[in-house]
Coordinates of C-alpha atoms in Angstrom, one line a residue:
Chain A
M1 CA -18.3 -15.5 -24.9
D2 CA -22.1 -15.2 -25.0
P3 CA -23.5 -14.1 -21.7
K4 CA -25.8 -17.1 -21.3
S5 CA -23.1 -19.7 -21.4
Y6 CA -21.0 -17.4 -19.1
D7 CA -23.8 -17.5 -16.5
A8 CA -24.1 -21.2 -16.9
C9 CA -20.4 -21.5 -16.1
R10 CA -20.8 -19.3 -13.1
R11 CA -23.6 -21.5 -11.8
Y12 CA -21.6 -24.6 -12.5
D13 CA -18.6 -23.1 -10.5
A14 CA -20.8 -22.1 -7.6
A15 CA -22.2 -25.6 -7.4
N16 CA -18.7 -27.0 -7.4
V17 CA -17.0 -24.6 -5.0
M18 CA -16.8 -27.2 -2.3
R19 CA -15.8 -30.1 -4.5
W20 CA -12.2 -30.7 -5.2
T21 CA -11.3 -33.0 -8.0
A22 CA -7.9 -34.8 -8.2
R23 CA -6.9 -32.4 -11.0
D24 CA -7.7 -29.4 -8.7
L25 CA -5.5 -30.7 -6.0
R26 CA -2.7 -31.5 -8.4
S27 CA -2.7 -27.9 -9.9
L28 CA -2.9 -26.5 -6.4
A29 CA 0.1 -28.5 -5.3
T30 CA 2.0 -27.2 -8.4
G31 CA 1.0 -23.6 -7.7
L32 CA 2.0 -23.9 -4.0
A33 CA 5.4 -25.4 -5.0
Y34 CA 6.2 -22.2 -6.9
L35 CA 4.9 -20.0 -4.1
A36 CA 6.6 -21.9 -1.3
P37 CA 10.0 -20.1 -1.3
S38 CA 8.3 -16.7 -1.0
F39 CA 5.7 -17.9 1.5
V40 CA 8.2 -19.5 3.8
L41 CA 10.2 -16.2 3.9
F42 CA 7.0 -14.1 4.4
A43 CA 5.8 -16.4 7.2
A44 CA 9.2 -16.4 9.0
F45 CA 10.0 -12.7 8.7
V46 CA 6.6 -10.9 8.2
F47 CA 3.5 -12.7 9.3
I48 CA 4.7 -14.7 12.3
P49 CA 6.8 -11.7 13.6
L50 CA 3.7 -9.4 13.2
G51 CA 1.8 -11.9 15.4
R52 CA 4.6 -12.0 17.9
T53 CA 4.7 -8.2 18.0
F54 CA 1.0 -8.2 19.1
Y55 CA 1.6 -11.0 21.5
L56 CA 4.6 -9.4 23.1
S57 CA 2.7 -6.1 23.6
F58 CA 0.6 -7.9 26.2
F59 CA 3.6 -9.1 28.3
N60 CA 6.4 -8.0 30.4
T61 CA 9.9 -9.2 29.4
R62 CA 13.4 -9.6 30.8
S63 CA 16.1 -7.6 29.2
T64 CA 16.9 -10.7 27.1
G65 CA 13.5 -10.6 25.6
A66 CA 12.2 -13.6 27.6
I67 CA 8.6 -13.2 28.7
T68 CA 8.1 -12.9 32.5
T69 CA 4.5 -11.8 33.4
F70 CA 1.2 -11.1 31.7
A71 CA 0.7 -7.3 31.4
G72 CA -2.8 -7.2 29.8
L73 CA -3.5 -3.8 28.4
D74 CA -0.9 -2.1 30.7
H75 CA 1.5 -1.1 27.9
Y76 CA -1.3 0.4 25.9
L77 CA -2.6 2.3 28.9
E78 CA 0.9 3.5 29.5
L79 CA 1.0 4.9 26.0
V80 CA -2.2 6.9 26.7
T81 CA -0.7 8.5 29.8
S82 CA 3.0 8.7 28.9
A83 CA 4.2 12.3 28.4
E84 CA 7.2 10.9 26.5
F85 CA 5.0 9.0 24.0
H86 CA 2.8 12.1 23.6
A87 CA 5.9 14.1 22.8
G88 CA 6.8 11.5 20.3
L89 CA 3.3 11.5 18.6
L90 CA 3.5 15.3 18.4
A91 CA 6.9 15.0 16.8
T92 CA 5.6 12.5 14.3
A93 CA 2.6 14.7 13.5
L94 CA 4.7 17.8 13.0
F95 CA 7.2 15.7 11.0
V96 CA 4.4 14.6 8.6
L97 CA 2.9 18.1 8.5
Y98 CA 6.2 19.8 7.6
T99 CA 7.5 17.1 5.2
V100 CA 4.6 15.8 3.1
P101 CA 2.9 19.0 1.8
L102 CA 6.1 20.9 1.2
G103 CA 7.9 17.9 -0.3
I104 CA 5.0 17.2 -2.8
G105 CA 4.5 20.9 -3.6
L106 CA 8.2 21.4 -4.3
G107 CA 8.2 18.1 -6.3
L108 CA 5.2 19.4 -8.4
V109 CA 6.9 22.7 -9.2
L110 CA 10.1 21.0 -10.3
A111 CA 8.2 18.3 -12.2
V112 CA 6.3 21.1 -14.2
L113 CA 9.7 22.7 -14.9
L114 CA 11.1 19.4 -16.1
N115 CA 8.0 18.6 -18.2
Q116 CA 9.2 20.7 -21.2
R117 CA 10.3 19.6 -24.6
L118 CA 13.9 21.0 -24.6
R119 CA 17.1 19.6 -25.9
G120 CA 19.2 18.1 -23.0
I121 CA 16.2 18.0 -20.6
N122 CA 17.2 14.5 -19.6
V123 CA 20.4 15.9 -18.0
F124 CA 18.3 18.1 -15.7
R125 CA 15.8 15.2 -15.0
T126 CA 18.7 13.0 -13.9
M127 CA 20.2 15.7 -11.7
M128 CA 17.0 16.6 -10.0
S129 CA 15.9 13.0 -9.4
S130 CA 19.4 12.0 -8.2
T131 CA 18.2 11.8 -4.5
I132 CA 16.4 8.5 -5.3
A133 CA 19.8 6.8 -5.2
I134 CA 21.0 8.6 -2.1
S135 CA 20.6 6.7 1.1
A136 CA 19.1 8.3 4.2
A137 CA 22.5 7.9 6.0
V138 CA 24.4 9.7 3.3
G139 CA 21.8 12.5 3.1
S140 CA 21.7 12.9 6.9
L141 CA 25.5 13.2 7.2
I142 CA 25.6 15.9 4.5
W143 CA 22.7 17.9 6.1
L144 CA 24.4 17.5 9.5
L145 CA 27.3 19.5 8.1
L146 CA 24.9 22.1 6.5
F147 CA 23.1 22.6 9.8
N148 CA 26.4 23.0 11.8
P149 CA 26.1 26.3 13.5
S150 CA 29.8 27.4 13.0
L151 CA 30.9 25.5 9.9
G152 CA 27.6 25.0 8.1
L153 CA 26.7 27.0 5.0
L154 CA 23.0 27.2 5.8
N155 CA 23.3 29.8 8.6
Y156 CA 25.9 31.7 6.6
V157 CA 23.6 32.0 3.6
L158 CA 20.8 33.1 6.0
S159 CA 23.0 35.7 7.6
L160 CA 23.7 37.1 4.1
A161 CA 20.0 37.7 3.9
G162 CA 20.1 39.3 7.3
I163 CA 18.5 36.4 9.1
A164 CA 20.1 35.0 12.2
G165 CA 20.0 31.3 11.7
P166 CA 18.7 29.1 14.6
Q167 CA 20.7 26.4 16.4
W168 CA 19.1 23.9 14.1
L169 CA 19.6 20.7 16.1
I170 CA 19.6 22.1 19.6
Q171 CA 16.4 24.2 19.7
P172 CA 13.5 21.7 20.3
N173 CA 11.0 23.4 18.0
V174 CA 13.6 23.8 15.2
A175 CA 15.1 20.3 15.4
I176 CA 12.0 18.6 13.9
V177 CA 12.2 21.3 11.1
A178 CA 15.8 20.3 10.4
V179 CA 14.8 16.6 10.3
S180 CA 11.9 17.5 8.0
I181 CA 14.2 19.5 5.6
T182 CA 16.5 16.6 5.3
T183 CA 13.6 14.2 4.6
I184 CA 12.1 16.6 2.0
W185 CA 15.4 16.5 0.2
L186 CA 15.7 12.8 0.4
T187 CA 12.2 12.1 -1.0
L188 CA 12.3 14.9 -3.7
G189 CA 13.7 12.5 -6.3
T190 CA 10.8 10.0 -5.9
N191 CA 8.2 12.8 -5.9
I192 CA 9.6 14.4 -9.0
I193 CA 9.6 11.1 -11.0
V194 CA 6.1 10.1 -10.0
L195 CA 4.7 13.6 -10.7
L196 CA 6.6 13.9 -14.0
A197 CA 5.1 10.6 -15.1
G198 CA 1.7 11.9 -14.1
L199 CA 2.2 15.2 -16.0
Q200 CA 3.3 13.3 -19.1
G201 CA 0.1 11.4 -19.0
V202 CA -2.0 14.6 -19.4
P203 CA -3.2 14.8 -23.1
E204 CA -1.9 17.9 -24.9
E205 CA -5.4 18.5 -26.4
I206 CA -6.9 19.4 -23.0
Y207 CA -4.4 22.3 -22.7
E208 CA -5.1 23.4 -26.3
A209 CA -8.8 23.4 -25.8
A210 CA -8.5 25.4 -22.6
H211 CA -6.2 27.8 -24.4
L212 CA -8.9 28.4 -27.0
D213 CA -11.3 29.1 -24.3
G214 CA -9.0 31.9 -23.1
A215 CA -7.5 30.1 -20.1
H216 CA -3.8 30.6 -19.4
G217 CA -1.0 30.6 -16.8
A218 CA -2.2 30.1 -13.2
T219 CA -5.7 29.1 -14.4
L220 CA -4.3 26.3 -16.5
F221 CA -2.2 25.1 -13.5
T222 CA -5.0 25.1 -10.9
R223 CA -7.9 24.1 -13.1
I224 CA -6.2 21.5 -15.4
T225 CA -2.7 20.5 -14.2
I226 CA -3.6 19.9 -10.5
P227 CA -6.8 18.0 -11.2
M228 CA -5.2 15.9 -13.9
V229 CA -2.3 14.8 -11.7
S230 CA -4.5 14.4 -8.6
P231 CA -4.1 10.6 -8.7
S232 CA -0.3 10.9 -8.5
L233 CA -0.6 13.6 -5.8
F234 CA -2.8 11.4 -3.7
F235 CA -0.6 8.4 -4.2
L236 CA 2.4 10.5 -3.0
V237 CA 0.5 11.9 0.0
V238 CA -0.1 8.3 1.3
V239 CA 3.3 6.9 0.3
D240 CA 5.3 9.8 1.7
T241 CA 3.3 9.8 4.9
I242 CA 4.0 6.1 5.4
A243 CA 7.7 6.7 4.7
V244 CA 7.8 9.6 7.3
L245 CA 6.1 7.3 9.9
Q246 CA 8.9 4.8 9.3
A247 CA 11.7 7.3 9.4
F248 CA 14.6 6.3 11.6
T249 CA 18.0 7.1 10.0
Q250 CA 17.6 10.8 9.8
I251 CA 16.7 11.0 13.5
H252 CA 19.4 8.6 14.6
L253 CA 22.1 10.6 12.8
L254 CA 20.8 14.2 13.3
T255 CA 19.2 14.5 16.7
R256 CA 19.0 11.1 18.4
G257 CA 15.4 11.8 19.3
G258 CA 16.3 15.0 21.2
P259 CA 16.4 17.7 22.3
V260 CA 14.0 16.7 25.1
D261 CA 12.1 14.1 23.0
A262 CA 11.3 16.8 20.4
T263 CA 12.2 14.4 17.5
R264 CA 11.3 11.2 19.2
A265 CA 9.1 10.0 16.2
L266 CA 7.4 6.7 16.4
V267 CA 10.0 4.3 15.0
Y268 CA 12.8 6.1 17.0
S269 CA 10.8 5.7 20.1
I270 CA 10.4 1.9 19.3
Y271 CA 14.1 1.7 18.9
L272 CA 14.9 3.5 22.2
D273 CA 12.4 1.5 24.3
A274 CA 13.3 -1.9 22.7
F275 CA 17.0 -1.7 22.2
Q276 CA 18.2 0.9 24.7
N277 CA 15.7 0.5 27.5
F278 CA 15.0 -3.3 26.8
Q279 CA 11.3 -2.8 27.4
F280 CA 10.3 -5.1 24.6
G281 CA 6.6 -5.4 25.6
Y282 CA 6.1 -1.6 25.8
A283 CA 8.0 -1.1 22.5
S284 CA 5.9 -3.8 20.9
A285 CA 2.7 -1.9 21.9
Q286 CA 4.2 1.1 20.0
A287 CA 5.0 -1.1 17.0
A288 CA 1.3 -2.2 17.0
V289 CA 0.3 1.5 16.9
L290 CA 2.6 1.9 13.9
F291 CA 1.1 -1.1 12.2
A292 CA -2.4 0.3 12.8
L293 CA -1.6 3.7 11.4
V294 CA 0.0 2.3 8.2
L295 CA -2.9 -0.1 7.8
V296 CA -5.5 2.7 8.0
L297 CA -3.5 4.8 5.5
T298 CA -3.2 1.9 3.1
L299 CA -6.9 1.2 3.3
V300 CA -7.8 4.8 2.7
Q301 CA -5.6 4.9 -0.3
F302 CA -7.1 1.7 -1.6
L303 CA -10.7 3.0 -1.2
V304 CA -10.0 6.4 -2.7
I305 CA -8.1 5.1 -5.7
E306 CA -10.9 2.7 -6.4
R307 CA -13.2 5.7 -6.6
R308 CA -10.7 7.7 -8.7
V309 CA -9.5 11.0 -7.5
H310 CA -10.4 13.1 -10.5
Y311 CA -13.5 12.7 -12.7
Q312 CA -13.0 12.6 -16.5
Chain B
M1 CA 27.8 17.5 -36.5
T2 CA 24.1 16.9 -36.9
A3 CA 23.5 18.3 -33.5
I4 CA 25.2 21.6 -34.4
I5 CA 23.2 21.9 -37.6
A6 CA 20.0 21.2 -35.8
M7 CA 20.9 23.9 -33.3
R8 CA 21.5 26.4 -36.0
R9 CA 18.3 25.7 -37.6
R10 CA 16.4 26.3 -34.4
P11 CA 17.6 29.7 -33.0
L12 CA 17.4 30.1 -29.3
R13 CA 14.4 32.2 -28.4
P14 CA 14.5 34.4 -25.2
G15 CA 11.8 32.2 -23.6
R16 CA 14.0 29.1 -24.2
V17 CA 17.0 30.7 -22.7
G18 CA 14.9 31.6 -19.6
A19 CA 13.7 28.0 -19.4
Y20 CA 17.3 26.8 -19.4
V21 CA 18.5 29.3 -16.8
L22 CA 15.6 28.3 -14.5
L23 CA 16.3 24.6 -15.0
A24 CA 20.0 25.1 -14.3
V25 CA 19.4 27.1 -11.1
A26 CA 16.8 24.5 -9.9
A27 CA 19.1 21.6 -10.7
I28 CA 22.1 23.1 -8.9
I29 CA 20.0 23.9 -5.8
V30 CA 18.6 20.3 -5.7
A31 CA 22.0 18.7 -6.3
F32 CA 23.8 21.3 -4.1
P33 CA 24.2 19.2 -0.9
L34 CA 25.7 16.4 -2.9
L35 CA 28.0 18.7 -4.9
L36 CA 29.0 20.3 -1.6
A37 CA 29.9 17.0 -0.1
L38 CA 32.1 16.3 -3.1
S39 CA 33.8 19.6 -2.7
Y40 CA 34.4 19.3 1.0
S41 CA 35.9 15.8 0.6
F42 CA 38.8 17.6 -1.1
M43 CA 39.3 20.2 1.6
S44 CA 41.7 20.0 4.6
E45 CA 40.1 20.3 8.0
S46 CA 41.7 23.8 8.5
E47 CA 40.2 25.0 5.3
I48 CA 36.7 23.8 6.3
A49 CA 37.1 25.7 9.6
T50 CA 37.6 29.0 7.8
F51 CA 35.0 31.7 7.8
P52 CA 33.0 32.4 5.7
P53 CA 32.4 28.7 4.9
P54 CA 34.2 27.9 1.7
V55 CA 32.3 26.4 -1.3
L56 CA 35.2 25.2 -3.5
P57 CA 38.6 23.8 -2.2
A58 CA 41.4 26.4 -2.6
N59 CA 44.1 23.6 -2.5
P60 CA 42.3 20.3 -3.4
T61 CA 43.8 17.4 -1.5
L62 CA 43.2 13.6 -1.5
G63 CA 44.2 13.5 2.2
N64 CA 40.7 12.9 3.4
Y65 CA 40.3 9.8 1.2
R66 CA 43.6 8.5 2.5
T67 CA 42.5 9.0 6.0
V68 CA 39.2 7.1 5.4
L69 CA 41.2 4.2 3.9
D70 CA 43.6 4.3 6.9
S71 CA 41.1 4.8 9.8
I72 CA 38.1 2.6 8.9
P73 CA 38.0 -0.7 7.0
I74 CA 35.9 0.9 4.2
G75 CA 37.0 -1.8 1.7
R76 CA 35.5 -4.4 3.9
Y77 CA 32.3 -2.3 4.4
L78 CA 31.9 -2.1 0.6
L79 CA 32.6 -5.8 0.3
N80 CA 30.0 -6.6 3.0
S81 CA 27.4 -4.4 1.3
F82 CA 28.0 -5.9 -2.1
I83 CA 27.8 -9.5 -0.8
V84 CA 24.6 -8.8 1.1
S85 CA 22.9 -6.7 -1.7
T86 CA 23.9 -9.2 -4.4
A87 CA 22.6 -12.1 -2.3
V88 CA 19.3 -10.3 -1.7
V89 CA 19.0 -9.6 -5.5
I90 CA 19.6 -13.2 -6.4
G91 CA 17.2 -14.4 -3.8
Q92 CA 14.5 -11.9 -4.8
L93 CA 14.9 -12.8 -8.5
I94 CA 14.4 -16.5 -7.8
T95 CA 11.5 -16.3 -5.3
A96 CA 9.7 -13.5 -7.2
S97 CA 10.0 -15.2 -10.6
L98 CA 8.7 -18.4 -9.3
A99 CA 5.8 -16.7 -7.5
A100 CA 5.0 -14.3 -10.4
Y101 CA 4.9 -17.3 -12.8
A102 CA 2.4 -19.1 -10.6
F103 CA 0.3 -15.9 -10.4
S104 CA 0.4 -15.4 -14.2
F105 CA 0.6 -18.7 -16.0
L106 CA -0.6 -21.4 -13.7
A107 CA -4.3 -21.9 -13.0
F108 CA -5.3 -23.2 -9.6
R109 CA -7.9 -22.7 -7.0
G110 CA -7.3 -20.1 -4.4
R111 CA -4.9 -18.2 -6.6
S112 CA -6.6 -14.8 -6.1
L113 CA -6.7 -15.3 -2.4
L114 CA -3.0 -16.2 -2.2
F115 CA -2.2 -13.2 -4.4
F116 CA -4.0 -11.0 -1.9
V117 CA -2.0 -12.5 1.0
F118 CA 1.1 -11.7 -1.0
L119 CA 0.1 -8.1 -1.5
S120 CA -0.9 -7.7 2.1
T121 CA 2.8 -7.9 3.1
L122 CA 3.1 -4.4 1.5
M123 CA 0.9 -3.0 4.2
I124 CA 3.1 -4.3 7.0
P125 CA 5.9 -1.9 7.9
W126 CA 9.2 -3.7 8.5
E127 CA 9.7 -1.6 11.7
A128 CA 6.4 -3.1 13.2
T129 CA 8.1 -6.6 13.1
I130 CA 11.6 -5.6 13.9
I131 CA 11.6 -6.6 17.6
P132 CA 10.6 -10.3 17.0
N133 CA 12.8 -10.4 13.9
Y134 CA 15.7 -9.3 16.0
M135 CA 14.9 -12.0 18.6
T136 CA 14.8 -14.6 15.7
M137 CA 18.3 -13.5 14.7
V138 CA 19.6 -13.9 18.3
Q139 CA 18.0 -17.4 18.5
L140 CA 19.4 -18.5 15.2
G141 CA 22.8 -17.1 16.0
W142 CA 22.6 -14.9 12.9
I143 CA 23.9 -11.7 14.6
D144 CA 27.0 -10.5 12.8
T145 CA 26.4 -12.8 9.8
Y146 CA 25.7 -12.3 6.1
Q147 CA 22.6 -14.5 6.3
G148 CA 21.2 -12.3 9.0
L149 CA 21.6 -9.3 6.9
A150 CA 20.3 -10.8 3.7
V151 CA 17.8 -13.7 4.2
P152 CA 14.9 -11.7 5.7
F153 CA 14.7 -9.6 2.5
M154 CA 14.9 -12.4 -0.1
A155 CA 11.2 -12.4 -0.8
T156 CA 9.5 -9.4 -2.3
A157 CA 5.8 -8.7 -2.9
F158 CA 6.6 -5.6 -4.8
G159 CA 9.0 -7.4 -7.1
T160 CA 6.5 -10.3 -7.6
F161 CA 3.9 -7.7 -8.6
L162 CA 6.2 -6.1 -11.1
L163 CA 7.3 -9.4 -12.6
R164 CA 3.7 -10.6 -12.8
Q165 CA 2.8 -7.6 -14.9
G166 CA 5.8 -8.3 -17.2
F167 CA 4.9 -12.0 -17.5
M168 CA 1.4 -11.2 -18.4
Q169 CA 2.7 -9.4 -21.5
I170 CA 3.9 -12.7 -22.9
P171 CA 1.5 -14.1 -25.5
R172 CA -0.6 -17.0 -24.2
E173 CA 0.0 -18.8 -27.6
L174 CA 3.6 -19.5 -26.6
W175 CA 2.4 -21.2 -23.4
D176 CA -0.2 -23.2 -25.3
S177 CA 2.3 -24.4 -27.9
A178 CA 4.9 -25.3 -25.3
R179 CA 2.3 -27.4 -23.5
I180 CA 1.4 -29.2 -26.7
D181 CA 5.1 -29.9 -27.3
G182 CA 5.0 -31.5 -23.9
A183 CA 7.4 -29.0 -22.2
S184 CA 7.1 -29.0 -18.4
S185 CA 5.9 -25.8 -16.8
F186 CA 9.3 -25.2 -15.2
H187 CA 11.0 -25.7 -18.5
F188 CA 8.8 -23.1 -20.0
L189 CA 9.6 -20.6 -17.2
R190 CA 13.3 -21.2 -17.6
T191 CA 13.6 -21.2 -21.4
M192 CA 10.8 -18.7 -22.5
V193 CA 9.4 -16.5 -19.7
I194 CA 12.7 -15.6 -18.0
P195 CA 14.6 -14.6 -21.2
L196 CA 11.6 -12.6 -22.5
S197 CA 11.3 -10.7 -19.2
R198 CA 14.7 -9.2 -18.9
P199 CA 13.6 -5.6 -18.5
A200 CA 11.2 -6.4 -15.7
L201 CA 13.9 -8.6 -14.0
A202 CA 16.4 -5.7 -14.3
T203 CA 13.9 -3.4 -12.6
V204 CA 13.5 -5.8 -9.7
A205 CA 17.3 -6.3 -9.5
I206 CA 18.1 -2.6 -9.4
Y207 CA 15.4 -2.0 -6.8
G208 CA 16.5 -4.8 -4.6
F209 CA 20.2 -3.8 -4.8
L210 CA 19.6 -0.1 -4.0
S211 CA 17.2 -0.7 -1.2
T212 CA 19.4 -3.3 0.5
Y213 CA 22.7 -1.3 0.0
N214 CA 21.0 1.8 1.5
Q215 CA 19.6 0.1 4.6
Y216 CA 20.6 1.5 7.9
F217 CA 18.3 0.4 10.8
W218 CA 18.6 -3.4 10.3
P219 CA 22.4 -3.6 9.8
L220 CA 22.9 -1.2 12.8
L221 CA 20.8 -3.5 14.9
I222 CA 22.3 -6.9 14.0
T223 CA 25.9 -6.1 13.5
N224 CA 28.3 -5.5 16.4
Q225 CA 31.7 -6.4 15.1
T226 CA 33.4 -3.7 13.0
L227 CA 34.2 -6.1 10.3
M228 CA 30.6 -7.1 9.7
R229 CA 29.4 -3.5 9.3
T230 CA 27.9 -2.4 6.0
T231 CA 28.8 0.8 4.2
Q232 CA 26.0 2.9 5.7
V233 CA 26.5 2.0 9.3
G234 CA 30.3 1.9 9.0
V235 CA 30.6 5.4 7.6
A236 CA 28.0 6.8 9.9
Q237 CA 30.2 5.7 12.8
L238 CA 32.5 8.6 11.9
R239 CA 29.8 11.0 13.0
F240 CA 30.0 9.6 16.6
E241 CA 33.7 10.3 17.0
E242 CA 34.8 12.7 19.7
S243 CA 35.4 15.6 17.3
A244 CA 33.9 15.3 13.9
R245 CA 36.4 15.4 11.0
W246 CA 34.1 16.8 8.3
G247 CA 36.4 16.4 5.4
V248 CA 36.9 12.7 6.3
I249 CA 33.2 12.1 6.8
M250 CA 32.4 13.7 3.4
A251 CA 35.1 11.6 1.7
G252 CA 33.5 8.5 3.2
V253 CA 30.0 9.7 2.1
I254 CA 31.2 10.1 -1.5
M255 CA 32.9 6.7 -1.5
I256 CA 29.8 4.9 -0.4
A257 CA 27.4 7.0 -2.6
V258 CA 29.3 6.5 -5.9
P259 CA 28.1 2.9 -6.4
T260 CA 24.4 3.9 -6.0
L261 CA 24.8 7.0 -8.2
A262 CA 26.5 4.9 -10.9
L263 CA 23.5 2.5 -10.6
L264 CA 21.1 5.4 -11.0
V265 CA 22.8 6.6 -14.2
A266 CA 23.0 3.1 -15.7
G267 CA 19.5 1.9 -14.6
Q268 CA 17.5 5.1 -14.6
R269 CA 14.9 3.8 -17.1
Q270 CA 14.3 0.7 -15.0
L271 CA 14.1 2.7 -11.8
I272 CA 11.5 5.0 -13.2
R273 CA 9.5 2.1 -14.5
G274 CA 9.5 0.7 -11.0
L275 CA 8.5 3.9 -9.3
T276 CA 5.6 4.6 -11.6
A277 CA 4.3 1.1 -11.6
G278 CA 1.2 2.3 -9.9
A279 CA -0.3 2.5 -6.5
V280 CA 2.1 0.1 -4.9
K281 CA 4.4 1.2 -2.1
G282 CA 7.9 1.6 -3.4

C-alpha cells in the first residue's frame, strides 16, 4: 500500500473512532459470541476471584469464610511484622536462589550435550526430558524415599564418598535444599527442551567463523553459545522463578512447611493460613503479595524481551 | 539392514564413543529416580530395609502392585483422573478454537484489546485466586464433584494463543472463497479451520491433559471423599500412613506415572512445540 493512502486511512479511522456503524456492532456481536465461552469462564474463575482476593484481604472472616468486620490494612501490617511470614519469605527467596540458577545451569550443560548430530540422539533426548511428564506428586514421593536417612540411597552414596549425609528433611537449613533438589529435577525436562531449541537456532556459520578466528572450547561457549541462547535463558529465569513461587506439592509431601517454618514458602503459607487456620483475610493478603510478585516478574520479562537480550 | 551398512561405512571414532558414554551416563543420572522407583516397586519391604540400600530387586515380586490394588481404589482414582482430564481437554478445545477463530479470522472493533485481556490471565497465578474459587465451589455445592475438578480449567489463554498461531497459517484465500460461496463463519471454522489445524489442536489437547492429570493442590482442596480422589492425591495419601510402605508407594507411583509417560512418548513432538512456542508461560 502506498504510504499516502495508508495515512489517509489512519486519519479516517481516527476521525471515526467514536462512531459505531450498524456493521461495526454486528461484527462485534459475532466476535463476542465466539469469545463468550472463554470469557464467562475467565470471569468466573480468574477475574472475579482475583478481585475477591483483594477484597477479602481487607476483612476479617468467620471460619466458614463469611465476612465479619472490616480490617483495613491490618492483614498487610501483620505481614510486615509476622516472624512466621518473614521465615516464609526467606524460605521462598532461598528456594528461588537454590533452584533457578542451578536448574538452568544444569539444563544448559545437558542441552549442549544433547545438541550433537549423533545416531540415536533422540533416545537420549527423550530420556533426559522425561521429567516434563512427571507430576510434582510423583517426583516428590520418589525423592522422599531418596532422602530417607536409613533407607535412602542418597546418604549411602554420600557415605561412599566419605561424606556424612545430613538429615535432609529434619534440619531446617537443609530441608529447603531438599525441596530445591526435588524441584530442580522436576523442572529439568522443561529447561532442557527450551534450551535445546535455543541452541538449535544458533547458525552453524557463527561457530565456523569463530573457529577460523582461532576461538575454541570454553571461549566458544562463553562468547558465542551463552549470548546466543540468552533469550531462552532469560525466558527460563522468569518462568522458573514464577513456578517456584507457585510451588506447593513438593512442600506438602516432603516437609509440610517445616521444620520450624523453614520451608513455609508463599503458597504453602497461603494454604496453611486459609485452609488449616481458617484466616481467609490474612491468607488473601498473602495471595495479593503473590499476585504482585508474579505481575512484576511478568512485566520485567515483557520489557526485557521487547528490547531483546542479545544484540545481533 | 541399511542401518548396519551405514554403521559400517562410518567407523566409530574415539570422540564419538566418548560422546555416547557421556550421554549415557548423563541420561541414566537424570532418569535414575524414575528407574529406581520402578526397581523398588518390585522389591519386598524386607528387601528395601536391607543395608546397603539395594538398587535392583534380588527376587522381583508383584506383591506391591497387588497390595496397591487391594488397599486403595486406584482403579477409581485413574477413572476419576481420566474423566476430569478428558473433560478439561474437550472444554479447552471448544472454548479455545472458538476464541482463536475470533482472534484470527473475524474482524471487529476492540479485538486487540480483548486479546490483551485474554493474555492477561497468564499473569494471574491460580494460587492467588484459590481462596475465592474454593468458596465458589462450596456455594455451588461442587465439592467432591467432577464439575468442580474440571470446569474452572476449561478455558485456556495459552491454548488460545497456540491455536491462533496455527489458524493464522491458513491461507486467507480459503476464507475469501468460502465467504463468496456464502458459507457462514461457523461453517468455515468447522469444515476448514478445524481439520487443517490438527497438529495445533493435538498440542493443546496433550498439554491440557498432562497439566490436569498432574494437578495436586486443587483436587486435594476440593475432594474429601475417598472415591472422588484423583490419582495424584489418592496415591500421595499412602505417604501419610502410620508407617510408610515404600514398595507399595513406589508401585502406586509407577501405576499413575505410566499414562503420562506414554503420552510423552506418543506426543513428544507436540509437547516440544508447545514448550518452545515463545515467551508465554507454559
